[in-house]
Amino acid sequence: MKKSEISQAQSRAAQILKESGIVLTEEEARNIEVADFGLEQLDVQGLELVTYINTDRYCAKELVLFPRQTCPEHLHPPVGEDPGKMETFRCRRGKVFLYVDGDAAAGSLKAIIPAGSEAYYSVFHEIELHPGEQYTINPGIKHWFQAGDDVAVISEFSSTSRDEYDLFTDPRIIRTPLMEEEA
Amino acid sequence: MKKSEISQAQSRAAQILKESGIVLTEEEARNIEVADFGLEQLDVQGLELVTYINTDRYCAKELVLFPRQTCPEHLHPPVGEDPGKMETFRCRRGKVFLYVDGDAAAGSLKAIIPAGSEAYYSVFHEIELHPGEQYTINPGIKHWFQAGDDVAVISEFSSTSRDEYDLFTDPRIIRTPLMEEEA
């Protein structure tokens, strides 16, 4: 990603959080993580994150999604003695279509699978989250999620985050480095 | 606490969260925890809580404080193999005066120690939190906190909560039951 694209996405995410009543420090706003997963189509497959705290016991983040932006399918594997990240997504704003392993609903998906990446989306048990609603994903469960036609904000409460171990279905994906300082 | 006092505090806390842009489900709003710690002076020493999730790995809550309301001094001890609760307080709204074990600031405290309970406040290292600011408290560290002259909202991210094991400095305090359904 170009540095200008990163900083534009940071400003946009900061503005969305501000409008949602979520206050960041200036340093946090400056350091919003912009992840395009190496796919170079940030608005389609990407995610903006603020990590408030990540200790060896727990983690808390805000996730921002632009309209129809998708966090690609992945799972959190065991890492050493850690059985893998367990996470709770709480929708704060907008609408989120979350997909996990399990029975697919009859009819068409509410999410739009990113064109050209269809092969890398394989779980279709649909959960629709509105503000105030939440869902907990156990370790090892494949999942992906997409905002509705408007922006979405999700609070993520979880065990320790070790993003560099995440396993993505799409082999083209590079999760780290999340943001190339030199780009 | 009388049932009417509990439901009044629940409504007030729900309103504060709503004004802060924090959306609760109806069920969450109905079940807001009102803790007076058995001291029967809720507005002076008390706390309102929404627990979003509490697993054996992590926990997330919103805490609401009325103006100058104080959560009394306590610590989180080890429980079995758990080294004790570690928690991060993130101020979302208002001003929070947090006190932990450590050097006291010179001059007077910004908080007002609840009259008649002076003997049960013993740690005075002062941290002032504004919206967007946060502080992490390690297990076993005595702490207490108070809102400023306005209401305050704090997001608490932590390891597993086992409130019933909390050790309060004030021996009169009963942490559980948090809310007597029959009261």
mmCIF file of C-alpha atoms in Angstrom:
data_model
loop_
_atom_site.group_PDB
_atom_site.id
_atom_site.type_symbol
_atom_site.label_atom_id
_atom_site.label_comp_id
_atom_site.label_asym_id
_atom_site.label_seq_id
_atom_site.Cartn_x
_atom_site.Cartn_y
_atom_site.Cartn_z
ATOM 1 C CA MET A 1 0.000 0.000 0.000
ATOM 2 C CA LYS A 2 1.099 3.509 -0.687
ATOM 3 C CA LYS A 3 1.700 5.693 2.306
ATOM 4 C CA SER A 4 -0.979 8.091 1.041
ATOM 5 C CA GLU A 5 -3.537 5.282 0.848
ATOM 6 C CA ILE A 6 -2.734 4.236 4.405
ATOM 7 C CA SER A 7 -3.041 7.727 5.781
ATOM 8 C CA GLN A 8 -6.276 8.336 3.890
ATOM 9 C CA ALA A 9 -7.763 5.138 5.345
ATOM 10 C CA GLN A 10 -6.548 6.158 8.804
ATOM 11 C CA SER A 11 -8.278 9.526 8.560
ATOM 12 C CA ARG A 12 -11.455 7.940 7.315
ATOM 13 C CA ALA A 13 -11.472 5.347 10.114
ATOM 14 C CA ALA A 14 -10.694 8.003 12.738
ATOM 15 C CA GLN A 15 -13.611 10.068 11.490
ATOM 16 C CA ILE A 16 -15.969 7.072 11.617
ATOM 17 C CA LEU A 17 -14.933 6.310 15.193
ATOM 18 C CA LYS A 18 -15.351 9.941 16.181
ATOM 19 C CA GLU A 19 -18.840 10.079 14.685
ATOM 20 C CA SER A 20 -19.616 6.888 16.621
ATOM 21 C CA GLY A 21 -18.750 8.601 19.917
ATOM 22 C CA ILE A 22 -15.552 6.603 20.356
ATOM 23 C CA VAL A 23 -12.711 8.818 21.545
ATOM 24 C CA LEU A 24 -9.121 8.031 20.568
ATOM 25 C CA THR A 25 -5.967 9.727 21.752
ATOM 26 C CA GLU A 26 -4.077 11.577 19.024
ATOM 27 C CA GLU A 27 -1.424 8.880 19.112
ATOM 28 C CA GLU A 28 -4.001 6.135 18.646
ATOM 29 C CA ALA A 29 -5.566 7.985 15.722
ATOM 30 C CA ARG A 30 -2.141 8.429 14.116
ATOM 31 C CA ASN A 31 -1.411 4.726 14.499
ATOM 32 C CA ILE A 32 -4.634 3.192 13.236
ATOM 33 C CA GLU A 33 -3.664 -0.089 11.649
ATOM 34 C CA VAL A 34 -4.667 -0.441 8.014
ATOM 35 C CA ALA A 35 -4.621 -4.042 6.795
ATOM 36 C CA ASP A 36 -5.044 -4.844 3.115
ATOM 37 C CA PHE A 37 -3.751 -8.386 3.634
ATOM 38 C CA GLY A 38 -1.385 -7.900 0.712
ATOM 39 C CA LEU A 39 -4.288 -8.045 -1.748
ATOM 40 C CA GLU A 40 -4.068 -4.383 -2.710
ATOM 41 C CA GLN A 41 -7.796 -3.821 -2.848
ATOM 42 C CA LEU A 42 -8.265 -2.251 0.565
ATOM 43 C CA ASP A 43 -11.829 -1.047 0.045
ATOM 44 C CA VAL A 44 -12.940 -4.540 -0.958
ATOM 45 C CA GLN A 45 -10.826 -6.753 1.286
ATOM 46 C CA GLY A 46 -9.357 -4.903 4.215
ATOM 47 C CA LEU A 47 -9.784 -3.797 7.788
ATOM 48 C CA GLU A 48 -8.901 -0.833 9.993
ATOM 49 C CA LEU A 49 -7.972 -1.559 13.609
ATOM 50 C CA VAL A 50 -7.183 0.170 16.865
ATOM 51 C CA THR A 51 -5.621 -2.130 19.447
ATOM 52 C CA TYR A 52 -6.297 -0.723 22.898
ATOM 53 C CA ILE A 53 -4.506 -3.443 24.822
ATOM 54 C CA ASN A 54 -2.960 -6.817 24.049
ATOM 55 C CA THR A 55 -1.470 -8.649 27.026
ATOM 56 C CA ASP A 56 -0.599 -12.321 27.460
ATOM 57 C CA ARG A 57 -4.095 -12.728 28.945
ATOM 58 C CA TYR A 58 -6.550 -10.603 26.973
ATOM 59 C CA CYS A 59 -6.909 -8.172 24.101
ATOM 60 C CA ALA A 60 -9.345 -5.426 23.094
ATOM 61 C CA LYS A 61 -9.636 -3.678 19.731
ATOM 62 C CA GLU A 62 -11.988 -1.544 17.698
ATOM 63 C CA LEU A 63 -12.471 -2.714 14.144
ATOM 64 C CA VAL A 64 -13.684 -0.351 11.437
ATOM 65 C CA LEU A 65 -15.130 -1.527 8.138
ATOM 66 C CA PHE A 66 -15.906 0.721 5.207
ATOM 67 C CA PRO A 67 -19.152 -0.029 3.328
ATOM 68 C CA ARG A 68 -19.026 -3.654 2.059
ATOM 69 C CA GLN A 69 -15.379 -3.948 3.112
ATOM 70 C CA THR A 70 -14.585 -7.574 3.952
ATOM 71 C CA CYS A 71 -12.174 -9.152 6.402
ATOM 72 C CA PRO A 72 -11.148 -12.284 4.500
ATOM 73 C CA GLU A 73 -11.732 -15.819 5.773
ATOM 74 C CA HIS A 74 -9.276 -17.026 8.394
ATOM 75 C CA LEU A 75 -8.942 -18.933 11.648
ATOM 76 C CA HIS A 76 -6.895 -18.630 14.816
ATOM 77 C CA PRO A 77 -4.824 -21.772 15.379
ATOM 78 C CA PRO A 78 -3.244 -22.982 18.633
ATOM 79 C CA VAL A 79 0.091 -21.293 19.322
ATOM 80 C CA GLY A 80 2.273 -23.160 21.817
ATOM 81 C CA GLU A 81 0.234 -23.583 24.992
ATOM 82 C CA ASP A 82 -2.411 -21.146 23.767
ATOM 83 C CA PRO A 83 -5.390 -23.088 22.355
ATOM 84 C CA GLY A 84 -5.899 -20.275 19.847
ATOM 85 C CA LYS A 85 -7.582 -16.909 19.980
ATOM 86 C CA MET A 86 -11.179 -16.821 21.161
ATOM 87 C CA GLU A 87 -12.952 -13.583 20.249
ATOM 88 C CA THR A 88 -16.217 -11.760 20.804
ATOM 89 C CA PHE A 89 -17.415 -9.322 18.145
ATOM 90 C CA ARG A 90 -19.767 -6.674 19.438
ATOM 91 C CA CYS A 91 -21.368 -4.512 16.779
ATOM 92 C CA ARG A 92 -21.350 -0.853 17.802
ATOM 93 C CA ARG A 93 -22.505 0.774 14.606
ATOM 94 C CA GLY A 94 -23.820 -0.289 11.213
ATOM 95 C CA LYS A 95 -24.567 -3.802 10.152
ATOM 96 C CA VAL A 96 -22.140 -6.715 10.062
ATOM 97 C CA PHE A 97 -22.550 -9.971 8.159
ATOM 98 C CA LEU A 98 -20.432 -12.570 9.910
ATOM 99 C CA TYR A 99 -19.858 -16.045 8.506
ATOM 100 C CA VAL A 100 -18.615 -19.043 10.439
ATOM 101 C CA ASP A 101 -18.330 -22.752 9.836
ATOM 102 C CA GLY A 102 -21.756 -24.389 9.996
ATOM 103 C CA ASP A 103 -25.018 -24.784 8.136
ATOM 104 C CA ALA A 104 -25.528 -22.186 5.440
ATOM 105 C CA ALA A 105 -28.837 -20.391 5.374
ATOM 106 C CA ALA A 106 -31.139 -21.217 2.498
ATOM 107 C CA GLY A 107 -31.158 -18.606 -0.269
ATOM 108 C CA SER A 108 -28.491 -16.112 -1.119
ATOM 109 C CA LEU A 109 -25.910 -14.620 1.215
ATOM 110 C CA LYS A 110 -26.427 -11.111 2.515
ATOM 111 C CA ALA A 111 -22.735 -10.447 1.976
ATOM 112 C CA ILE A 112 -21.173 -10.032 -1.447
ATOM 113 C CA ILE A 113 -18.195 -12.322 -1.908
ATOM 114 C CA PRO A 114 -15.274 -10.294 -3.290
ATOM 115 C CA ALA A 115 -15.097 -10.860 -7.035
ATOM 116 C CA GLY A 116 -12.142 -12.949 -8.079
ATOM 117 C CA SER A 117 -11.718 -14.374 -4.574
ATOM 118 C CA GLU A 118 -14.702 -16.746 -4.550
ATOM 119 C CA ALA A 119 -12.423 -19.769 -4.177
ATOM 120 C CA TYR A 120 -11.184 -18.472 -0.836
ATOM 121 C CA TYR A 121 -14.539 -18.180 0.911
ATOM 122 C CA SER A 122 -15.772 -21.541 2.166
ATOM 123 C CA VAL A 123 -17.885 -21.039 5.317
ATOM 124 C CA PHE A 124 -21.377 -19.627 5.042
ATOM 125 C CA HIS A 125 -23.238 -19.917 8.331
ATOM 126 C CA GLU A 126 -24.602 -16.377 8.447
ATOM 127 C CA ILE A 127 -24.916 -14.179 11.530
ATOM 128 C CA GLU A 128 -26.228 -10.653 11.093
ATOM 129 C CA LEU A 129 -25.150 -8.251 13.823
ATOM 130 C CA HIS A 130 -26.751 -4.908 14.582
ATOM 131 C CA PRO A 131 -25.593 -2.364 17.157
ATOM 132 C CA GLY A 132 -25.656 -3.926 20.624
ATOM 133 C CA GLU A 133 -25.497 -7.477 19.273
ATOM 134 C CA GLN A 134 -22.494 -9.732 19.629
ATOM 135 C CA TYR A 135 -21.155 -13.156 18.745
ATOM 136 C CA THR A 136 -18.292 -15.238 20.150
ATOM 137 C CA ILE A 137 -16.020 -17.245 17.864
ATOM 138 C CA ASN A 138 -14.162 -20.211 19.299
ATOM 139 C CA PRO A 139 -10.539 -20.951 18.423
ATOM 140 C CA GLY A 140 -9.965 -22.835 15.204
ATOM 141 C CA ILE A 141 -13.279 -21.785 13.645
ATOM 142 C CA LYS A 142 -13.003 -20.362 10.140
ATOM 143 C CA HIS A 143 -14.739 -16.996 9.817
ATOM 144 C CA TRP A 144 -15.014 -13.874 7.690
ATOM 145 C CA PHE A 145 -17.124 -10.761 7.889
ATOM 146 C CA GLN A 146 -18.361 -7.820 5.857
ATOM 147 C CA ALA A 147 -20.024 -4.487 6.595
ATOM 148 C CA GLY A 148 -23.431 -3.707 5.102
ATOM 149 C CA ASP A 149 -23.976 -0.796 2.749
ATOM 150 C CA ASP A 150 -22.863 1.620 5.466
ATOM 151 C CA VAL A 151 -19.736 1.748 7.582
ATOM 152 C CA ALA A 152 -19.526 -0.569 10.585
ATOM 153 C CA VAL A 153 -17.714 -0.456 13.901
ATOM 154 C CA ILE A 154 -17.057 -3.602 15.923
ATOM 155 C CA SER A 155 -15.534 -3.899 19.377
ATOM 156 C CA GLU A 156 -13.465 -7.042 19.601
ATOM 157 C CA PHE A 157 -12.885 -8.571 23.047
ATOM 158 C CA SER A 158 -10.600 -11.588 23.000
ATOM 159 C CA SER A 159 -7.845 -13.682 24.420
ATOM 160 C CA THR A 160 -4.314 -12.686 23.381
ATOM 161 C CA SER A 161 -3.969 -11.608 19.732
ATOM 162 C CA ARG A 162 -1.176 -13.163 17.711
ATOM 163 C CA ASP A 163 -2.216 -11.967 14.267
ATOM 164 C CA GLU A 164 0.956 -13.242 12.646
ATOM 165 C CA TYR A 165 -0.221 -16.833 13.223
ATOM 166 C CA ASP A 166 -3.671 -16.376 11.654
ATOM 167 C CA LEU A 167 -4.353 -18.873 8.903
ATOM 168 C CA PHE A 168 -6.087 -17.392 5.869
ATOM 169 C CA THR A 169 -7.912 -19.480 3.299
ATOM 170 C CA ASP A 170 -6.495 -17.315 0.496
ATOM 171 C CA PRO A 171 -2.846 -18.337 0.053
ATOM 172 C CA ARG A 172 -2.040 -14.942 -1.473
ATOM 173 C CA ILE A 173 -2.675 -13.220 1.833
ATOM 174 C CA ILE A 174 0.109 -11.741 3.907
ATOM 175 C CA ARG A 175 -1.281 -10.637 7.276
ATOM 176 C CA THR A 176 1.943 -8.990 8.454
ATOM 177 C CA PRO A 177 3.474 -6.522 8.154
ATOM 178 C CA LEU A 178 0.157 -4.831 8.774
ATOM 179 C CA MET A 179 1.456 -1.444 7.791
ATOM 180 C CA GLU A 180 4.696 -0.850 6.007
ATOM 181 C CA GLU A 181 6.172 2.275 7.537
ATOM 182 C CA GLU A 182 8.344 2.792 4.471
ATOM 183 C CA ALA A 183 5.625 2.205 1.901
ATOM 184 C CA MET B 1 -31.329 -2.150 48.177
ATOM 185 C CA LYS B 2 -34.970 -1.682 47.412
ATOM 186 C CA LYS B 3 -36.160 -2.931 44.062
ATOM 187 C CA SER B 4 -37.228 0.610 43.128
ATOM 188 C CA GLU B 5 -33.743 1.953 43.891
ATOM 189 C CA ILE B 6 -32.205 -0.723 41.691
ATOM 190 C CA SER B 7 -34.527 -0.062 38.790
ATOM 191 C CA GLN B 8 -34.050 3.690 39.089
ATOM 192 C CA ALA B 9 -30.264 3.238 38.947
ATOM 193 C CA GLN B 10 -30.641 0.884 35.990
ATOM 194 C CA SER B 11 -32.661 3.448 34.061
ATOM 195 C CA ARG B 12 -30.205 6.193 34.875
ATOM 196 C CA ALA B 13 -27.230 4.084 33.808
ATOM 197 C CA ALA B 14 -28.992 2.998 30.603
ATOM 198 C CA GLN B 15 -29.672 6.621 29.764
ATOM 199 C CA ILE B 16 -26.030 7.592 30.378
ATOM 200 C CA LEU B 17 -24.818 4.800 28.098
ATOM 201 C CA LYS B 18 -27.316 5.770 25.432
ATOM 202 C CA GLU B 19 -26.202 9.397 25.545
ATOM 203 C CA SER B 20 -22.622 8.144 25.236
ATOM 204 C CA GLY B 21 -23.437 6.387 21.965
ATOM 205 C CA ILE B 22 -23.196 2.925 23.531
ATOM 206 C CA VAL B 23 -26.009 0.679 22.339
ATOM 207 C CA LEU B 24 -27.372 -2.050 24.608
ATOM 208 C CA THR B 25 -29.923 -4.708 23.768
ATOM 209 C CA GLU B 26 -33.179 -4.404 25.711
ATOM 210 C CA GLU B 27 -32.207 -7.446 27.735
ATOM 211 C CA GLU B 28 -28.841 -5.921 28.654
ATOM 212 C CA ALA B 29 -30.518 -2.675 29.696
ATOM 213 C CA ARG B 30 -32.996 -4.602 31.861
ATOM 214 C CA ASN B 31 -30.178 -6.511 33.537
ATOM 215 C CA ILE B 32 -27.759 -3.706 34.338
ATOM 216 C CA GLU B 33 -25.990 -4.737 37.523
ATOM 217 C CA VAL B 34 -26.330 -2.265 40.365
ATOM 218 C CA ALA B 35 -23.753 -2.800 43.106
ATOM 219 C CA ASP B 36 -24.020 -0.947 46.388
ATOM 220 C CA PHE B 37 -21.551 -3.334 48.053
ATOM 221 C CA GLY B 38 -23.970 -3.756 50.943
ATOM 222 C CA LEU B 39 -23.205 -0.227 52.174
ATOM 223 C CA GLU B 40 -26.631 1.169 51.282
ATOM 224 C CA GLN B 41 -25.346 4.470 49.988
ATOM 225 C CA LEU B 42 -25.383 3.719 46.294
ATOM 226 C CA ASP B 43 -24.828 7.270 45.060
ATOM 227 C CA VAL B 44 -21.715 7.614 47.226
ATOM 228 C CA GLN B 45 -20.222 4.114 47.068
ATOM 229 C CA GLY B 46 -21.559 2.065 44.220
ATOM 230 C CA LEU B 47 -21.196 1.046 40.617
ATOM 231 C CA GLU B 48 -23.391 0.146 37.636
ATOM 232 C CA LEU B 49 -22.137 -2.557 35.282
ATOM 233 C CA VAL B 50 -22.938 -4.240 32.008
ATOM 234 C CA THR B 51 -21.009 -7.459 31.461
ATOM 235 C CA TYR B 52 -20.800 -8.129 27.744
ATOM 236 C CA ILE B 53 -18.833 -11.347 28.004
ATOM 237 C CA ASN B 54 -17.019 -13.268 30.719
ATOM 238 C CA THR B 55 -15.312 -16.475 29.600
ATOM 239 C CA ASP B 56 -12.568 -18.501 31.270
ATOM 240 C CA ARG B 57 -10.115 -16.453 29.173
ATOM 241 C CA TYR B 58 -11.296 -12.843 29.034
ATOM 242 C CA CYS B 59 -14.006 -10.444 30.121
ATOM 243 C CA ALA B 60 -15.416 -7.123 28.911
ATOM 244 C CA LYS B 61 -17.738 -4.757 30.747
ATOM 245 C CA GLU B 62 -18.991 -1.204 30.679
ATOM 246 C CA LEU B 63 -18.874 0.553 34.037
ATOM 247 C CA VAL B 64 -21.062 3.560 34.764
ATOM 248 C CA LEU B 65 -20.398 5.974 37.603
ATOM 249 C CA PHE B 66 -22.783 8.698 38.706
ATOM 250 C CA PRO B 67 -21.162 12.034 39.638
ATOM 251 C CA ARG B 68 -18.636 11.440 42.441
ATOM 252 C CA GLN B 69 -19.813 7.847 42.838
ATOM 253 C CA THR B 70 -16.959 5.691 44.123
ATOM 254 C CA CYS B 71 -16.055 2.069 43.593
ATOM 255 C CA PRO B 72 -14.543 1.181 46.961
ATOM 256 C CA GLU B 73 -10.964 -0.016 47.440
ATOM 257 C CA HIS B 74 -10.344 -3.655 46.603
ATOM 258 C CA LEU B 75 -7.938 -6.061 44.933
ATOM 259 C CA HIS B 76 -8.203 -9.160 42.794
ATOM 260 C CA PRO B 77 -6.429 -12.109 44.455
ATOM 261 C CA PRO B 78 -5.206 -15.326 42.826
ATOM 262 C CA VAL B 79 -7.981 -17.893 42.463
ATOM 263 C CA GLY B 80 -6.707 -21.437 41.969
ATOM 264 C CA GLU B 81 -4.446 -21.407 38.925
ATOM 265 C CA ASP B 82 -5.558 -17.892 37.961
ATOM 266 C CA PRO B 83 -2.952 -15.362 39.167
ATOM 267 C CA GLY B 84 -5.788 -12.891 39.737
ATOM 268 C CA LYS B 85 -7.722 -10.556 37.518
ATOM 269 C CA MET B 86 -5.730 -8.121 35.390
ATOM 270 C CA GLU B 87 -7.822 -5.259 34.057
ATOM 271 C CA THR B 88 -7.600 -2.276 31.737
ATOM 272 C CA PHE B 89 -9.837 0.718 32.407
ATOM 273 C CA ARG B 90 -10.515 2.841 29.344
ATOM 274 C CA CYS B 91 -12.340 6.078 30.025
ATOM 275 C CA ARG B 92 -15.058 6.685 27.438
ATOM 276 C CA ARG B 93 -16.818 9.660 28.937
ATOM 277 C CA GLY B 94 -16.330 12.041 31.849
ATOM 278 C CA LYS B 95 -13.398 12.107 34.176
ATOM 279 C CA VAL B 96 -12.187 9.267 36.386
ATOM 280 C CA PHE B 97 -9.887 9.540 39.381
ATOM 281 C CA LEU B 98 -8.222 6.175 39.836
ATOM 282 C CA TYR B 99 -6.051 5.325 42.837
ATOM 283 C CA VAL B 100 -3.605 2.462 43.043
ATOM 284 C CA ASP B 101 -0.863 1.398 45.404
ATOM 285 C CA GLY B 102 2.181 3.667 45.000
ATOM 286 C CA ASP B 103 3.491 7.129 45.760
ATOM 287 C CA ALA B 104 0.765 9.618 46.572
ATOM 288 C CA ALA B 105 0.827 12.925 44.760
ATOM 289 C CA ALA B 106 1.763 15.956 46.838
ATOM 290 C CA GLY B 107 -1.215 18.082 47.847
ATOM 291 C CA SER B 108 -4.807 17.032 48.189
ATOM 292 C CA LEU B 109 -6.548 14.240 46.323
ATOM 293 C CA LYS B 110 -8.805 15.101 43.429
ATOM 294 C CA ALA B 111 -11.297 12.515 44.651
ATOM 295 C CA ILE B 112 -13.416 12.977 47.753
ATOM 296 C CA ILE B 113 -13.092 10.045 50.139
ATOM 297 C CA PRO B 114 -16.571 8.911 51.201
ATOM 298 C CA ALA B 115 -17.324 10.392 54.611
ATOM 299 C CA GLY B 116 -17.313 7.811 57.373
ATOM 300 C CA SER B 117 -15.285 5.359 55.273
ATOM 301 C CA GLU B 118 -11.890 7.095 55.499
ATOM 302 C CA ALA B 119 -10.373 4.115 57.318
ATOM 303 C CA TYR B 120 -11.031 1.887 54.317
ATOM 304 C CA TYR B 121 -9.144 3.911 51.729
ATOM 305 C CA SER B 122 -5.408 3.310 51.935
ATOM 306 C CA VAL B 123 -3.857 3.709 48.444
ATOM 307 C CA PHE B 124 -3.434 7.147 46.941
ATOM 308 C CA HIS B 125 -1.319 7.007 43.803
ATOM 309 C CA GLU B 126 -3.540 9.161 41.601
ATOM 310 C CA ILE B 127 -4.272 8.597 37.907
ATOM 311 C CA GLU B 128 -6.675 10.951 36.181
ATOM 312 C CA LEU B 129 -8.334 9.490 33.113
ATOM 313 C CA HIS B 130 -10.106 11.460 30.403
ATOM 314 C CA PRO B 131 -11.970 10.036 27.406
ATOM 315 C CA GLY B 132 -9.599 7.954 25.275
ATOM 316 C CA GLU B 133 -7.156 7.400 28.131
ATOM 317 C CA GLN B 134 -6.627 4.070 29.841
ATOM 318 C CA TYR B 135 -4.714 2.364 32.614
ATOM 319 C CA THR B 136 -3.941 -1.299 33.319
ATOM 320 C CA ILE B 137 -4.070 -2.679 36.855
ATOM 321 C CA ASN B 138 -2.079 -5.796 37.651
ATOM 322 C CA PRO B 139 -3.474 -8.603 39.832
ATOM 323 C CA GLY B 140 -3.158 -8.099 43.574
ATOM 324 C CA ILE B 141 -2.916 -4.298 43.340
ATOM 325 C CA LYS B 142 -5.278 -2.418 45.643
ATOM 326 C CA HIS B 143 -7.322 0.181 43.779
ATOM 327 C CA TRP B 144 -10.412 2.371 43.935
ATOM 328 C CA PHE B 145 -11.933 4.967 41.637
ATOM 329 C CA GLN B 146 -14.368 7.827 41.528
ATOM 330 C CA ALA B 147 -16.098 9.855 38.813
ATOM 331 C CA GLY B 148 -15.561 13.596 38.651
ATOM 332 C CA ASP B 149 -18.416 16.066 39.039
ATOM 333 C CA ASP B 150 -20.103 14.583 35.969
ATOM 334 C CA VAL B 151 -21.050 11.024 35.105
ATOM 335 C CA ALA B 152 -18.355 8.717 33.808
ATOM 336 C CA VAL B 153 -18.306 5.666 31.558
ATOM 337 C CA ILE B 154 -15.406 3.206 31.601
ATOM 338 C CA SER B 155 -14.842 0.204 29.350
ATOM 339 C CA GLU B 156 -13.175 -2.563 31.301
ATOM 340 C CA PHE B 157 -11.140 -5.138 29.367
ATOM 341 C CA SER B 158 -9.756 -7.911 31.547
ATOM 342 C CA SER B 159 -8.913 -11.502 32.213
ATOM 343 C CA THR B 160 -11.743 -13.607 33.666
ATOM 344 C CA SER B 161 -13.892 -11.825 36.263
ATOM 345 C CA ARG B 162 -14.572 -13.624 39.521
ATOM 346 C CA ASP B 163 -16.087 -10.759 41.459
ATOM 347 C CA GLU B 164 -17.051 -12.975 44.378
ATOM 348 C CA TYR B 165 -13.353 -13.372 45.264
ATOM 349 C CA ASP B 166 -12.569 -9.632 45.297
ATOM 350 C CA LEU B 167 -11.006 -8.506 48.552
ATOM 351 C CA PHE B 168 -12.332 -5.180 49.808
ATOM 352 C CA THR B 169 -10.512 -3.081 52.390
ATOM 353 C CA ASP B 170 -13.819 -2.250 54.096
ATOM 354 C CA PRO B 171 -14.851 -5.358 56.065
ATOM 355 C CA ARG B 172 -18.498 -4.286 55.940
ATOM 356 C CA ILE B 173 -18.614 -4.813 52.201
ATOM 357 C CA ILE B 174 -20.527 -7.669 50.627
ATOM 358 C CA ARG B 175 -19.756 -7.805 46.894
ATOM 359 C CA THR B 176 -22.282 -10.538 46.137
ATOM 360 C CA PRO B 177 -25.154 -10.934 45.645
ATOM 361 C CA LEU B 178 -24.751 -8.006 43.304
ATOM 362 C CA MET B 179 -28.452 -7.559 42.873
ATOM 363 C CA GLU B 180 -31.025 -9.213 45.051
ATOM 364 C CA GLU B 181 -33.833 -10.209 42.732
ATOM 365 C CA GLU B 182 -36.228 -10.368 45.651
ATOM 366 C CA ALA B 183 -35.227 -7.054 47.225
#
